XYZ file of C-alpha atoms in Angstrom:
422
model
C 27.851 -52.643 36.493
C 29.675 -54.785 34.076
C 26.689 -57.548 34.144
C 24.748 -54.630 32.773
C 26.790 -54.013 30.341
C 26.994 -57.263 28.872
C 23.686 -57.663 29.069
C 23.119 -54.763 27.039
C 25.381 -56.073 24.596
C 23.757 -59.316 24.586
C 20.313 -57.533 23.700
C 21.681 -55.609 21.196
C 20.794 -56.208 17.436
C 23.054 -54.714 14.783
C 20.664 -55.696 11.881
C 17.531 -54.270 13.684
C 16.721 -51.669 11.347
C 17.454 -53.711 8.751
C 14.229 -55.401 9.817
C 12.120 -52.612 9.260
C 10.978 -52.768 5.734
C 10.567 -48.894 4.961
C 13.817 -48.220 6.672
C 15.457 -51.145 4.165
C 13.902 -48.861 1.489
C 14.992 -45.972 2.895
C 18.333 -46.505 2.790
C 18.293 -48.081 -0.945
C 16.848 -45.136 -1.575
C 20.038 -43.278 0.469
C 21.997 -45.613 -1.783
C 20.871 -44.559 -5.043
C 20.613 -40.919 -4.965
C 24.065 -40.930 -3.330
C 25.645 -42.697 -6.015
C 23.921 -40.644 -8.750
C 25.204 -37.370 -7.349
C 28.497 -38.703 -7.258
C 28.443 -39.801 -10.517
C 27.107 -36.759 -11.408
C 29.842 -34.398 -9.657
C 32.096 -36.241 -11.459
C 30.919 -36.340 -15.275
C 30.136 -32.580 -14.288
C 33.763 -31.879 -13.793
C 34.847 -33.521 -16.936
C 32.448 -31.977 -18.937
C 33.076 -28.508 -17.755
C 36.841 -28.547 -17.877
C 37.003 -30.432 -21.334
C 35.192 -27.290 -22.638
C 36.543 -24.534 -20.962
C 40.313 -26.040 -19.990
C 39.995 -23.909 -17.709
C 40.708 -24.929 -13.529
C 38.674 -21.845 -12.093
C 35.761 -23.240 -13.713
C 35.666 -26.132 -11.575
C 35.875 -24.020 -7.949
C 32.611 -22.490 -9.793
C 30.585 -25.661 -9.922
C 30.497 -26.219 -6.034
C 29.879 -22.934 -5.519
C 26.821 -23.298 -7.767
C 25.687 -25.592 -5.736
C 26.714 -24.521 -2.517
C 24.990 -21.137 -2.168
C 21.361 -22.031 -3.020
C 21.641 -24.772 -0.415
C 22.670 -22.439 2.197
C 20.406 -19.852 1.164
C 17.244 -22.008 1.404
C 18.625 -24.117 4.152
C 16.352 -22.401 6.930
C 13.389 -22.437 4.996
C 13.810 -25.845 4.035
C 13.813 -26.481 7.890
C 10.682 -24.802 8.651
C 8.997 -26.775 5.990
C 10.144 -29.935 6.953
C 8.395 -28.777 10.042
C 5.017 -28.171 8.741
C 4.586 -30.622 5.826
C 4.860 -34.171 6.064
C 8.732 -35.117 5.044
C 7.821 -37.635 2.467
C 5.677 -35.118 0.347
C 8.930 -32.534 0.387
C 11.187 -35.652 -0.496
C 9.103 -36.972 -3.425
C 8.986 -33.468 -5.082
C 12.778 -32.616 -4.312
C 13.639 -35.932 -6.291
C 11.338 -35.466 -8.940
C 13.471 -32.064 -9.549
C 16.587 -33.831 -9.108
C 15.781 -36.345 -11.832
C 14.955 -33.523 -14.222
C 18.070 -32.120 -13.302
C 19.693 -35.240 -14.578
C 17.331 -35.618 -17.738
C 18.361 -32.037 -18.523
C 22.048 -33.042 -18.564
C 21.860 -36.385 -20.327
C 19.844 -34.694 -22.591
C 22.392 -31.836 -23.230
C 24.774 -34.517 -24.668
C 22.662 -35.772 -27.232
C 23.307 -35.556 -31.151
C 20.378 -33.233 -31.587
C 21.254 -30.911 -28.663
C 22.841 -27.892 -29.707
C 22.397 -25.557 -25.954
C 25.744 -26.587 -25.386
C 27.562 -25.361 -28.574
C 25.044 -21.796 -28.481
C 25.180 -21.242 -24.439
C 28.213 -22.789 -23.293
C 28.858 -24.275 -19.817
C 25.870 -21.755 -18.588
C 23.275 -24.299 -19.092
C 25.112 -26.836 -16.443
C 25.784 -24.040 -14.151
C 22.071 -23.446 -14.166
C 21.081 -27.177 -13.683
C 23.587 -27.325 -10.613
C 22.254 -24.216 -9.201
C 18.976 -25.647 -9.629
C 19.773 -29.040 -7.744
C 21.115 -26.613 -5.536
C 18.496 -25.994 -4.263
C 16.624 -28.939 -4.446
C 19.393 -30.378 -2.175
C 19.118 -27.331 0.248
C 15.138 -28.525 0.850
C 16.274 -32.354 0.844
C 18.758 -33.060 3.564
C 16.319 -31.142 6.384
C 13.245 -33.301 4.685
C 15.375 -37.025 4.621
C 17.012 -35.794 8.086
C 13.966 -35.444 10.039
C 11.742 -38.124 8.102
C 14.505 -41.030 9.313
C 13.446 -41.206 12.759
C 9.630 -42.109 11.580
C 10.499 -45.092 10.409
C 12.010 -46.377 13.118
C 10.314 -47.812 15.681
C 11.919 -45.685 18.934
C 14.420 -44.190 19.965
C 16.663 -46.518 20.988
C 17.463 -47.542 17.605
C 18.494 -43.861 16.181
C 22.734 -44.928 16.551
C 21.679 -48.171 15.012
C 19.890 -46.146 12.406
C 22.505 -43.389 11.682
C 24.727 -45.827 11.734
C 23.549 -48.014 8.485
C 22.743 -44.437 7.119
C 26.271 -43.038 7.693
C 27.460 -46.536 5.896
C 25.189 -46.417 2.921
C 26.074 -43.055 2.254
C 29.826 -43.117 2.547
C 29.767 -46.590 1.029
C 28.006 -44.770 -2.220
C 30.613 -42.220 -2.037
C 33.181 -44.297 -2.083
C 31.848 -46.134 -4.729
C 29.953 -43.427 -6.996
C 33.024 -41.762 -8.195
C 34.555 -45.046 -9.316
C 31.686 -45.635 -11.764
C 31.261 -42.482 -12.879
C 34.941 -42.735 -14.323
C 34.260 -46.450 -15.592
C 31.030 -45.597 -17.684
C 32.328 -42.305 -18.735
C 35.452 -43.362 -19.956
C 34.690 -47.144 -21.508
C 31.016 -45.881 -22.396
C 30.609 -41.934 -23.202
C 29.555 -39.139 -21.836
C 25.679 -39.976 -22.841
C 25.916 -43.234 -20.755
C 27.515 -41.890 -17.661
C 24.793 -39.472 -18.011
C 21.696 -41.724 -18.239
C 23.194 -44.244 -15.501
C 23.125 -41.282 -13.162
C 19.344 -40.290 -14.567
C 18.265 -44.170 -13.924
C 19.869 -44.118 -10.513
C 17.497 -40.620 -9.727
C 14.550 -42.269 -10.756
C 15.146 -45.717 -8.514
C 15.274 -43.760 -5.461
C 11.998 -41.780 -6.360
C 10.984 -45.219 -6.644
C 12.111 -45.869 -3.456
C 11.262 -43.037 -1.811
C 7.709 -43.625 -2.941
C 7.169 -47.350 -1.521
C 7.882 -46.095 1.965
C 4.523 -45.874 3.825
C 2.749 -42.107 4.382
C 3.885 -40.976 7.608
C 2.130 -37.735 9.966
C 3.292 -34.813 10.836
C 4.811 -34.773 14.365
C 2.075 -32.967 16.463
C 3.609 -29.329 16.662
C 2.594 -28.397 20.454
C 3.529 -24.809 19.934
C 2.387 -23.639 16.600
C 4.656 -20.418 15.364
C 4.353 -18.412 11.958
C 7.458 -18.540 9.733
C 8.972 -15.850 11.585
C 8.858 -17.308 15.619
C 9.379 -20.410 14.087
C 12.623 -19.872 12.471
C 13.687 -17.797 15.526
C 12.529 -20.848 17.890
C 14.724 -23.650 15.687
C 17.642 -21.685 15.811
C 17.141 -20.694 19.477
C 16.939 -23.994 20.332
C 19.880 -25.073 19.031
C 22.004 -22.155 20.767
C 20.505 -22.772 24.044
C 20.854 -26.455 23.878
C 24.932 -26.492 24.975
C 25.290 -29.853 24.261
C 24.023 -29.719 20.866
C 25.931 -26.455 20.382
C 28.768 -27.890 21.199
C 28.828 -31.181 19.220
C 27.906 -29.205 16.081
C 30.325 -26.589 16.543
C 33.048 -29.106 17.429
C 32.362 -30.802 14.398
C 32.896 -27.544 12.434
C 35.867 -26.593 12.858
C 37.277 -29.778 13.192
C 36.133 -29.730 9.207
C 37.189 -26.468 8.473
C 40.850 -26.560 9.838
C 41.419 -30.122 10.011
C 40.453 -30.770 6.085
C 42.980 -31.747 3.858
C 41.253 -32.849 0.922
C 41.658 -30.229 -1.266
C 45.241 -29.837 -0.777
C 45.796 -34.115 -2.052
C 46.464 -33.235 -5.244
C 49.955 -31.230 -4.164
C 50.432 -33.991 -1.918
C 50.598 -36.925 -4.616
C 52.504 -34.792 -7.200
C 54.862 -32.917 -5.339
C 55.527 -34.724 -1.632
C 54.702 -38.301 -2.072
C 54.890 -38.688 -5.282
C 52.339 -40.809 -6.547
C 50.844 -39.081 -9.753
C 47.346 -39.228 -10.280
C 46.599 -43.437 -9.428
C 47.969 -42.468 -6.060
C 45.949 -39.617 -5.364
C 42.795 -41.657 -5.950
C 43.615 -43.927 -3.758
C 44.724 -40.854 -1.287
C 41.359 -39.354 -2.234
C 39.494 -42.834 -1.512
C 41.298 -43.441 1.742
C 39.143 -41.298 4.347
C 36.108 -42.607 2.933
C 37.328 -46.475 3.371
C 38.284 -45.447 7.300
C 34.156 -44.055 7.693
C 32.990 -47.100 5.978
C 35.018 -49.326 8.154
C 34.300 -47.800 11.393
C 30.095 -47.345 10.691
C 30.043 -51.090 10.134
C 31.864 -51.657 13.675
C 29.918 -49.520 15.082
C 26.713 -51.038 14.314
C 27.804 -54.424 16.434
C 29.788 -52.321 19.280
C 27.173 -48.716 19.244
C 28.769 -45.752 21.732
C 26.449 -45.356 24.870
C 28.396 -44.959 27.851
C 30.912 -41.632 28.108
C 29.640 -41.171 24.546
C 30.565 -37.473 24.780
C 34.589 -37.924 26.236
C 34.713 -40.335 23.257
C 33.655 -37.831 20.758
C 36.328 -35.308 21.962
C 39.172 -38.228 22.018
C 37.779 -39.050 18.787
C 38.419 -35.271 17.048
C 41.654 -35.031 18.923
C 42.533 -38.119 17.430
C 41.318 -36.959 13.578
C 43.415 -33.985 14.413
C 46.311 -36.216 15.165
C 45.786 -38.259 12.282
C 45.744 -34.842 9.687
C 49.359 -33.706 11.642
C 51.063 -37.117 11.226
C 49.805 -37.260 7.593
C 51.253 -33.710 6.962
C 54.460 -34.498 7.297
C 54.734 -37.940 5.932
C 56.827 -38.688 3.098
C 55.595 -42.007 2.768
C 52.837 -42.567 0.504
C 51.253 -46.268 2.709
C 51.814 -44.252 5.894
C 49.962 -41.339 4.264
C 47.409 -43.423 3.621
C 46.575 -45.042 6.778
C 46.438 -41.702 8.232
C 44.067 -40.996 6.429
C 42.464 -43.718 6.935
C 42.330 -43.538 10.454
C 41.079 -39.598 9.786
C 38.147 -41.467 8.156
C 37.391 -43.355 11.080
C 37.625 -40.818 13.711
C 35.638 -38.867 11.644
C 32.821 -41.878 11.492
C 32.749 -42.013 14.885
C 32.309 -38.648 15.379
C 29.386 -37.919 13.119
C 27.319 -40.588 13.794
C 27.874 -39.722 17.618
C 26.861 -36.113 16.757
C 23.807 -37.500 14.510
C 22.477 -39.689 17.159
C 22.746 -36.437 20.003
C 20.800 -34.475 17.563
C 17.939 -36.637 16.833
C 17.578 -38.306 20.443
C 17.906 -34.397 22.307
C 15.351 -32.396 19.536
C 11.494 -32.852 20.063
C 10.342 -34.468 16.418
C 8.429 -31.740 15.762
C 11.637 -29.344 15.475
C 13.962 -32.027 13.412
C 13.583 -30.143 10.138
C 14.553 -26.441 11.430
C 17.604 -27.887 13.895
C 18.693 -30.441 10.892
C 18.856 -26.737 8.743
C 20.840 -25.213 11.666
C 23.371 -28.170 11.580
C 23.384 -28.384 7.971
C 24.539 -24.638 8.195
C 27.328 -25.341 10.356
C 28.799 -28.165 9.353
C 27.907 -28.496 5.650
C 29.241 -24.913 4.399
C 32.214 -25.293 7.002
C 33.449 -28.555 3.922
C 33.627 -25.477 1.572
C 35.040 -23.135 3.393
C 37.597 -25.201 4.934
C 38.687 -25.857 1.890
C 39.124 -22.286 0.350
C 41.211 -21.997 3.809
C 43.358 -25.013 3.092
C 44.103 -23.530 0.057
C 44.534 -20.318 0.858
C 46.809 -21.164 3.554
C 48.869 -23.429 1.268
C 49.415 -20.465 -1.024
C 50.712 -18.530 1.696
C 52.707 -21.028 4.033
C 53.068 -23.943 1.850
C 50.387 -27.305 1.359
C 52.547 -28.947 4.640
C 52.479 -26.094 7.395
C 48.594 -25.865 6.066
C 47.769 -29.481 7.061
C 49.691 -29.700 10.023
C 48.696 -26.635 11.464
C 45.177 -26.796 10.626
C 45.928 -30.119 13.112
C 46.791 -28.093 15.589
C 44.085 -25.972 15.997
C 42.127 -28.811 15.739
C 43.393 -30.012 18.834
C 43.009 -26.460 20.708
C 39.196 -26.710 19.883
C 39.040 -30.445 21.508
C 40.938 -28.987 24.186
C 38.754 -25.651 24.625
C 35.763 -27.863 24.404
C 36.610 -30.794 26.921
C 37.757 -27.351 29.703
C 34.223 -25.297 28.843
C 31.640 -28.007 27.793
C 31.226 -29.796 30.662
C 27.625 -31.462 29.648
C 28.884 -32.580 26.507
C 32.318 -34.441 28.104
C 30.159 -35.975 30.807
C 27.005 -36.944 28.537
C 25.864 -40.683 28.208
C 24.211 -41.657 25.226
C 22.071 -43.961 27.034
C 21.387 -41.785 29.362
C 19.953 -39.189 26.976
C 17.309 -41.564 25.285
């Protein structure tokens, strides 16, 4: 047994989809669009509250954006599942990039929709890439896997995904500020327009690729119903999606940093970018291990352990005092994290037939992407009500009642191999 381990090891390649020329696009492309949303989210910010001084504003922008994803999100999963991925991509950016042109253009000398209409011409433009987003992640989900060349490299895959993108968000909000603040508004703007267009660019090298062959044809209706049943009678699936869930939306502490650096650790606002940088730099870490040492064996035990220890992480950070052992917890929340999604990623896409990718990617994106928001109105409301350290620390607890209900009722999902599976 431990010969064939090593010699798995031995065989494995942590660059091989690096090889793969449309992947090595695809991820540039990852890259780019990543770091122009960032940007984006941030010069967004500043522009809204430097009009309307006013915080509520800001809870409005996400929510701009967050509805219209969710609301198309299903949809947006069918299609993916009845027109080739790269067509729905290409026109998704192509909106996205006149989402950006809009903006920059907004902030020029001559523009004067701003100083008639307000902030309601941003709102607009985020509820519009809204949406765009809400028909993109199902579309770049579910187009991945064709450009790889089987299945046995989807965790190598998700893997340099899951480090391009948190690498971009890690980076993206850092030059955001930079540009904005030596450069203007205008420049911050058009770097996050030229960013747009390079992954369009991008996006558009990458080879045509067919439609999975759908064995079991459905109209919008059965077809919806079939995606979602899928997922729901699919326990391990379930289970790693749900798991991941409401490990987000009790075990986030995100939105309560900024109490955390002015009131308990004391930091002021250089500390609570590095506080806010600090789970990101854990994910980042941990992807780029992961791609030499992938999970295979007792993949699903490691997942729980994994959440449990995220959970742990978010308790011990709770009632630090210390701002450097703050940070490593959250760190180490980062990493857990890392481990966890790409773990989840790689169940998904090796367990759902190809031709279903789009509508289960919608069901996950459902789950998991709403639960960011949400768990965040419930760290704050909690906070409010208990205070921003019983919030964190008990949000950690119940984090560590789901691992535990899980690892007791999902029985599949603590026994499952990886390798096994593909």
């Amino acid at each position: 047994m431990t010969d064939k381990k090593e010699q798995e090891k031995a065989k494995h390649d942590p660059y091989a989809v690096l090889r793969l020329p449309d992947f090595r696009l695809y991820i540039s492309a990852r890259l780019c669009i990543t770091l122009a949303m960032q940007i984006q989210a941030v010069i967004v910010g500043w522009q809204i509250y430097d009009i309307t001084k006013d915080p509520f504003s800001l809870g409005l922008i996400g929510l701009a954006e967050a509805i219209p994803s969710i609301v198309v999100s299903l949809y947006a999963g069918y299609l993916a599942d009845m027109v080739p991925r790269k067509k729905i991509i290409m026109v998704v950016v192509s909106v996205l990039m006149l989402c950006s042109a809009a903006l920059l253009y907004f902030t020029l000398d001559f523009s004067n929709v701003i100083a008639l209409f307000g902030v309601l011409p941003i709102y607009v433009i985020i509820f519009i890439s809204g949406i765009a987003r809400g028909f993109m992640n199902p579309a770049v989900f579910s187009f991945m896997p064709q450009l790889v060349t089987g299945k046995q490299l989807y965790a190598n895959a998700i893997t340099w995904s899951s480090t391009t993108w948190q690498a971009a968000s890690l980076v993206g909000p850092a030059i955001g500020g930079l540009v904005y603040g030596f450069y203007g508004i205008t420049a911050a703007y058009a770097t996050d327009a030229i960013l747009v267009f390079l992954s369009l660019v991008s996006f558009a090298l990458i080879g045509a690729k067919p439609l999975p062959e759908n064995i079991n044809p459905q109209n919008l209706k059965e077809s919806l119903r079939s995606g979602i049943n899928f997922v729901f009678s699919n326990q391990v699936i379930l289970n790693a999606i749900s798991l991941d869930m409401f490990a987000v939306l009790f075990g986030g502490a995100v939105a309560l940093l900024p109490i955390f650096a002015s009131d308990i650790l004391k930091t002021g606002p250089q500390g609570l970018g590095f506080l806010r940088a600090a789970p990101a730099v854990g994910s980042v870490l941990m992807a780029v291990w992961m791609a030499y040492h992938p999970i295979t064996v007792q993949a699903g035990k490691k997942m729980l352990w994994c959440v449990a220890g995220f959970g742990v992480s978010l308790i011990l950070f709770g009632f630090s005092t210390s701002f450097w052992f703050s940070l490593v917890m959250l760190i180490l929340s980062g990493a857990f994290d890392s481990i966890s999604v790409i773990i989840r990623s790689t169940l998904i896409h090796t367990l759902t037939p190809e031709y279903m990718k789009g509508r289960v990617s919608s069901v996950n994106s459902i789950f998991v992407g709403s639960s960011n928001e949400i768990g965040a109105f419930r760290a704050g409301a909690m906070a409010s009500w208990l205070g921003a350290v019983p919030s964190v620390v008990l949000g950690g607890l119940i984090t560590l009642g789901v691992v535990g209900f899980t690892a007791l009722k999902a029985d599949k999902l603590r026994t499952l191999d990886l390798h096994t599976e593909e």
